[in-house]
Tab-separated table of C-alpha atoms in Angstrom:
chain	number	residue	atom	x	y	z
A	277	MET	CA	-117.051	-323.681	-5.604
A	278	ARG	CA	-114.474	-321.100	-4.574
A	279	THR	CA	-116.841	-318.209	-5.279
A	280	LEU	CA	-118.770	-318.443	-2.008
A	281	PRO	CA	-115.730	-318.350	0.339
A	282	VAL	CA	-114.292	-315.409	-1.606
A	283	LEU	CA	-117.580	-313.492	-1.419
A	284	PHE	CA	-117.891	-314.276	2.281
A	285	ALA	CA	-114.384	-312.998	2.981
A	286	LEU	CA	-115.062	-309.844	0.969
A	287	VAL	CA	-118.306	-309.110	2.831
A	288	LEU	CA	-116.599	-309.733	6.191
A	289	SER	CA	-113.769	-307.337	5.335
A	290	ILE	CA	-116.166	-304.575	4.293
A	291	THR	CA	-118.193	-305.051	7.495
A	292	LEU	CA	-115.075	-304.733	9.675
A	293	VAL	CA	-113.983	-301.552	7.890
A	294	VAL	CA	-117.406	-299.949	8.384
A	295	VAL	CA	-117.485	-300.877	12.076
A	296	CYS	CA	-113.995	-299.399	12.652
A	297	ILE	CA	-114.952	-296.148	10.928
A	298	ASN	CA	-118.104	-295.826	13.054
A	299	VAL	CA	-116.186	-296.454	16.294
A	300	ALA	CA	-113.504	-293.893	15.415
A	301	THR	CA	-116.113	-291.289	14.517
A	302	SER	CA	-117.999	-291.962	17.736
A	303	ASN	CA	-114.827	-291.568	19.825
A	304	ARG	CA	-113.964	-288.255	18.166
A	305	SER	CA	-117.444	-286.870	18.776
A	306	GLU	CA	-117.315	-287.929	22.435
A	307	LYS	CA	-113.959	-286.197	22.971
A	308	THR	CA	-115.071	-282.956	21.408
A	309	ASN	CA	-118.486	-282.879	23.046
A	310	PRO	CA	-118.651	-279.441	24.723
A	311	SER	CA	-121.262	-280.674	27.179
A	312	ASP	CA	-118.715	-282.938	28.872
A	313	PRO	CA	-117.576	-281.005	31.986
A	314	PHE	CA	-114.305	-282.942	32.190
A	315	ASP	CA	-113.235	-282.346	28.594
A	316	PHE	CA	-111.221	-279.123	28.400
A	317	PRO	CA	-109.197	-277.657	25.538
A	318	ALA	CA	-105.502	-278.478	25.825
A	319	ALA	CA	-104.547	-274.858	26.583
A	320	HIS	CA	-106.571	-274.928	29.796
A	321	MET	CA	-104.834	-278.086	30.948
A	322	VAL	CA	-101.349	-276.591	30.522
A	323	SER	CA	-101.429	-273.285	32.432
A	324	LEU	CA	-103.307	-270.064	32.925
A	325	GLN	CA	-103.036	-267.900	29.847
A	326	LEU	CA	-102.828	-264.118	29.663
A	327	GLY	CA	-106.335	-262.685	29.641
A	328	GLU	CA	-107.850	-265.550	31.630
A	329	GLN	CA	-109.481	-264.982	34.990
A	330	PRO	CA	-107.765	-266.844	37.845
A	331	GLY	CA	-109.930	-268.930	40.137
A	332	ALA	CA	-110.616	-268.587	43.836
A	333	PHE	CA	-108.374	-270.273	46.393
A	334	GLU	CA	-107.948	-270.080	50.153
A	335	VAL	CA	-104.738	-269.314	52.002
A	336	GLU	CA	-103.808	-269.184	55.658
A	337	ASP	CA	-103.120	-265.570	56.562
A	338	VAL	CA	-100.013	-265.021	58.685
A	339	THR	CA	-99.444	-261.244	58.754
A	340	GLY	CA	-102.493	-259.709	57.075
A	341	PRO	CA	-105.736	-258.332	58.540
A	342	ALA	CA	-107.091	-261.879	58.902
A	343	ALA	CA	-103.967	-263.295	60.598
A	344	GLY	CA	-104.553	-266.804	61.890
A	345	GLU	CA	-107.547	-267.380	59.623
A	346	SER	CA	-108.112	-268.982	56.242
A	347	LEU	CA	-109.624	-266.823	53.533
A	348	CYS	CA	-109.657	-266.110	49.805
A	349	TYR	CA	-107.728	-262.927	48.990
A	350	ARG	CA	-108.509	-263.525	45.325
A	351	CYS	CA	-112.179	-263.148	46.289
A	352	ARG	CA	-111.620	-260.229	48.653
A	353	TYR	CA	-109.726	-258.189	46.052
A	354	SER	CA	-112.067	-259.277	43.239
A	355	GLY	CA	-111.443	-257.198	40.088
A	356	ARG	CA	-108.931	-254.836	41.679
A	357	PRO	CA	-105.426	-254.724	40.152
A	358	THR	CA	-103.629	-257.431	42.115
A	359	VAL	CA	-100.066	-258.746	42.376
A	360	VAL	CA	-99.553	-262.267	43.706
A	361	ILE	CA	-96.103	-263.631	44.528
A	362	PHE	CA	-96.073	-267.427	44.725
A	363	THR	CA	-92.828	-268.718	46.216
A	364	ARG	CA	-91.373	-271.996	47.404
A	365	GLU	CA	-88.553	-270.265	49.293
A	366	VAL	CA	-88.331	-267.046	51.266
A	367	ASP	CA	-84.871	-265.512	50.919
A	368	ASP	CA	-83.419	-262.016	50.616
A	369	SER	CA	-84.379	-261.597	46.958
A	370	VAL	CA	-87.997	-262.575	47.622
A	371	THR	CA	-88.080	-260.273	50.633
A	372	LYS	CA	-86.814	-257.347	48.536
A	373	LEU	CA	-89.462	-258.013	45.883
A	374	VAL	CA	-92.256	-258.094	48.469
A	375	GLN	CA	-90.953	-254.911	50.084
A	376	GLN	CA	-90.914	-253.030	46.781
A	377	ILE	CA	-94.328	-254.342	45.723
A	378	ASP	CA	-95.675	-253.276	49.117
A	379	HIS	CA	-94.269	-249.802	48.484
A	380	GLN	CA	-96.114	-249.694	45.151
A	381	VAL	CA	-99.383	-250.648	46.854
A	382	ALA	CA	-98.925	-247.809	49.347
A	383	GLN	CA	-98.224	-245.344	46.528
A	384	HIS	CA	-101.236	-246.351	44.422
A	385	THR	CA	-104.128	-246.469	46.838
A	386	ASP	CA	-106.027	-244.290	44.329
A	387	LYS	CA	-105.790	-247.157	41.818
A	388	LYS	CA	-106.762	-249.702	44.513
A	389	LEU	CA	-103.619	-251.718	43.816
A	390	SER	CA	-103.491	-254.840	45.992
A	391	ALA	CA	-100.941	-257.577	46.632
A	392	PHE	CA	-100.307	-260.695	48.672
A	393	MET	CA	-97.543	-263.258	48.910
A	394	VAL	CA	-98.257	-266.992	48.974
A	395	VAL	CA	-95.638	-269.362	50.398
A	396	LEU	CA	-96.181	-272.889	49.086
A	397	GLU	CA	-95.492	-274.830	52.259
A	398	LYS	CA	-97.347	-277.716	53.956
A	399	ASP	CA	-96.178	-276.778	57.453
A	400	THR	CA	-97.400	-273.335	58.529
A	401	ALA	CA	-95.573	-273.540	61.856
A	402	LYS	CA	-92.279	-273.928	59.993
A	403	ILE	CA	-92.591	-270.706	57.974
A	404	GLU	CA	-94.817	-268.518	60.191
A	405	PRO	CA	-92.051	-267.093	62.466
A	406	LYS	CA	-89.958	-266.128	59.436
A	407	LEU	CA	-92.867	-264.331	57.755
A	408	LYS	CA	-93.624	-262.407	60.926
A	409	ARG	CA	-89.967	-261.354	61.219
A	410	ILE	CA	-89.941	-260.184	57.593
A	411	GLN	CA	-93.163	-258.243	58.060
A	412	ALA	CA	-91.784	-256.467	61.115
A	413	SER	CA	-88.219	-255.842	59.910
A	414	GLN	CA	-89.250	-254.599	56.455
A	415	ASP	CA	-92.326	-252.728	57.702
A	416	ILE	CA	-94.616	-254.490	55.215
A	417	ARG	CA	-98.041	-253.007	55.889
A	418	ASN	CA	-100.100	-253.488	52.737
A	419	THR	CA	-99.159	-256.966	51.496
A	420	PRO	CA	-100.413	-259.954	53.505
A	421	LEU	CA	-97.903	-262.781	53.790
A	422	THR	CA	-99.808	-266.051	53.548
A	423	VAL	CA	-99.334	-269.824	53.273
A	424	PHE	CA	-100.891	-272.330	50.871
A	425	HIS	CA	-100.560	-275.911	52.073
A	426	ASP	CA	-99.618	-277.552	48.784
A	427	PRO	CA	-96.233	-277.120	47.034
A	428	GLN	CA	-97.948	-277.464	43.653
A	429	GLY	CA	-100.083	-274.386	44.231
A	430	PRO	CA	-103.827	-273.798	43.859
A	431	ALA	CA	-105.861	-276.024	41.551
A	432	GLY	CA	-106.135	-274.611	38.051
A	433	TYR	CA	-103.139	-272.295	38.373
A	434	ASP	CA	-100.688	-274.925	37.097
A	435	LEU	CA	-97.645	-273.222	38.565
A	436	SER	CA	-94.339	-274.179	37.000
A	437	PRO	CA	-92.845	-277.039	39.075
A	438	ASP	CA	-89.343	-275.757	38.271
A	439	ALA	CA	-89.994	-272.186	39.387
A	440	LYS	CA	-88.738	-270.944	42.719
A	441	ILE	CA	-90.949	-267.872	42.328
A	442	GLN	CA	-93.939	-267.203	40.078
A	443	VAL	CA	-95.397	-263.714	39.907
A	444	MET	CA	-98.886	-263.114	38.545
A	445	MET	CA	-100.626	-259.799	38.044
A	446	TRP	CA	-104.260	-259.379	37.061
A	447	ASN	CA	-107.176	-256.965	37.009
A	448	ARG	CA	-110.806	-257.149	35.939
A	449	GLU	CA	-109.664	-257.959	32.383
A	450	GLY	CA	-107.759	-261.064	33.508
A	451	ILE	CA	-104.108	-262.006	33.886
A	452	LYS	CA	-101.639	-259.484	32.465
A	453	VAL	CA	-98.362	-260.896	33.831
A	454	ASN	CA	-97.376	-264.504	34.518
A	455	GLU	CA	-93.634	-264.810	35.212
A	456	PRO	CA	-92.087	-268.058	36.494
A	457	ILE	CA	-88.514	-267.585	37.779
A	458	ARG	CA	-86.177	-270.488	38.514
A	459	ASP	CA	-83.316	-268.822	40.368
A	460	ASP	CA	-82.769	-265.986	42.812
A	461	LEU	CA	-84.122	-262.663	41.625
A	462	SER	CA	-81.519	-260.213	40.423
A	463	PRO	CA	-81.941	-256.480	41.157
A	464	ASP	CA	-82.835	-255.929	37.488
A	465	GLU	CA	-85.509	-258.643	37.602
A	466	ILE	CA	-86.988	-257.109	40.732
A	467	SER	CA	-87.079	-253.669	39.097
A	468	ASN	CA	-88.673	-255.143	35.977
A	469	LEU	CA	-91.413	-256.893	37.964
A	470	VAL	CA	-92.151	-253.760	39.973
A	471	ALA	CA	-92.409	-251.748	36.736
A	472	GLN	CA	-94.907	-254.261	35.336
A	473	THR	CA	-97.434	-253.275	37.997
A	474	GLN	CA	-98.252	-250.405	35.664
A	475	THR	CA	-99.792	-252.873	33.200
A	476	ILE	CA	-102.664	-253.654	35.589
A	477	MET	CA	-103.440	-250.110	36.712
A	478	ASN	CA	-105.127	-248.845	33.544
């Protein structure tokens, strides 16, 4: 008489195991389905990697040729060797870096070197007078000083939230330099970043 309940329990257990295996397999296949546009490899969710192409994003130009307008300098410069200085503060060390990068752009017009600075600030009116003073006092002619209205930076760039400054350099082959910096730039760090412009002018 006990045989039937035992057999029933055994069949039920086997059925549950099979169902669980099928569900787990189905979930794994859904997560790794390359046709799902919202399922990206983990590396792409963390940050831009060296060799990747950065996406387009618009900034508000303050001192460049499109002053007062919004535009995409990433698009305008396209595959040209480009230096981008993202910063959450504009102090003397940032100003010195921009000045020296601007000097490099002027010296390498034959290589079509380009640059622009992006201040991560919601309020353009708050930072605009300071950028105009820097542009005039340091005679910055080749590097537009711009504003992006989100402290986190452009979508897909995944800028380090702890970085005061993050410098990226790219060319038609993708990103060659991606340097997040927490504190004020030292003279040696500025010199090192300026020297790295050579890596994108091949």
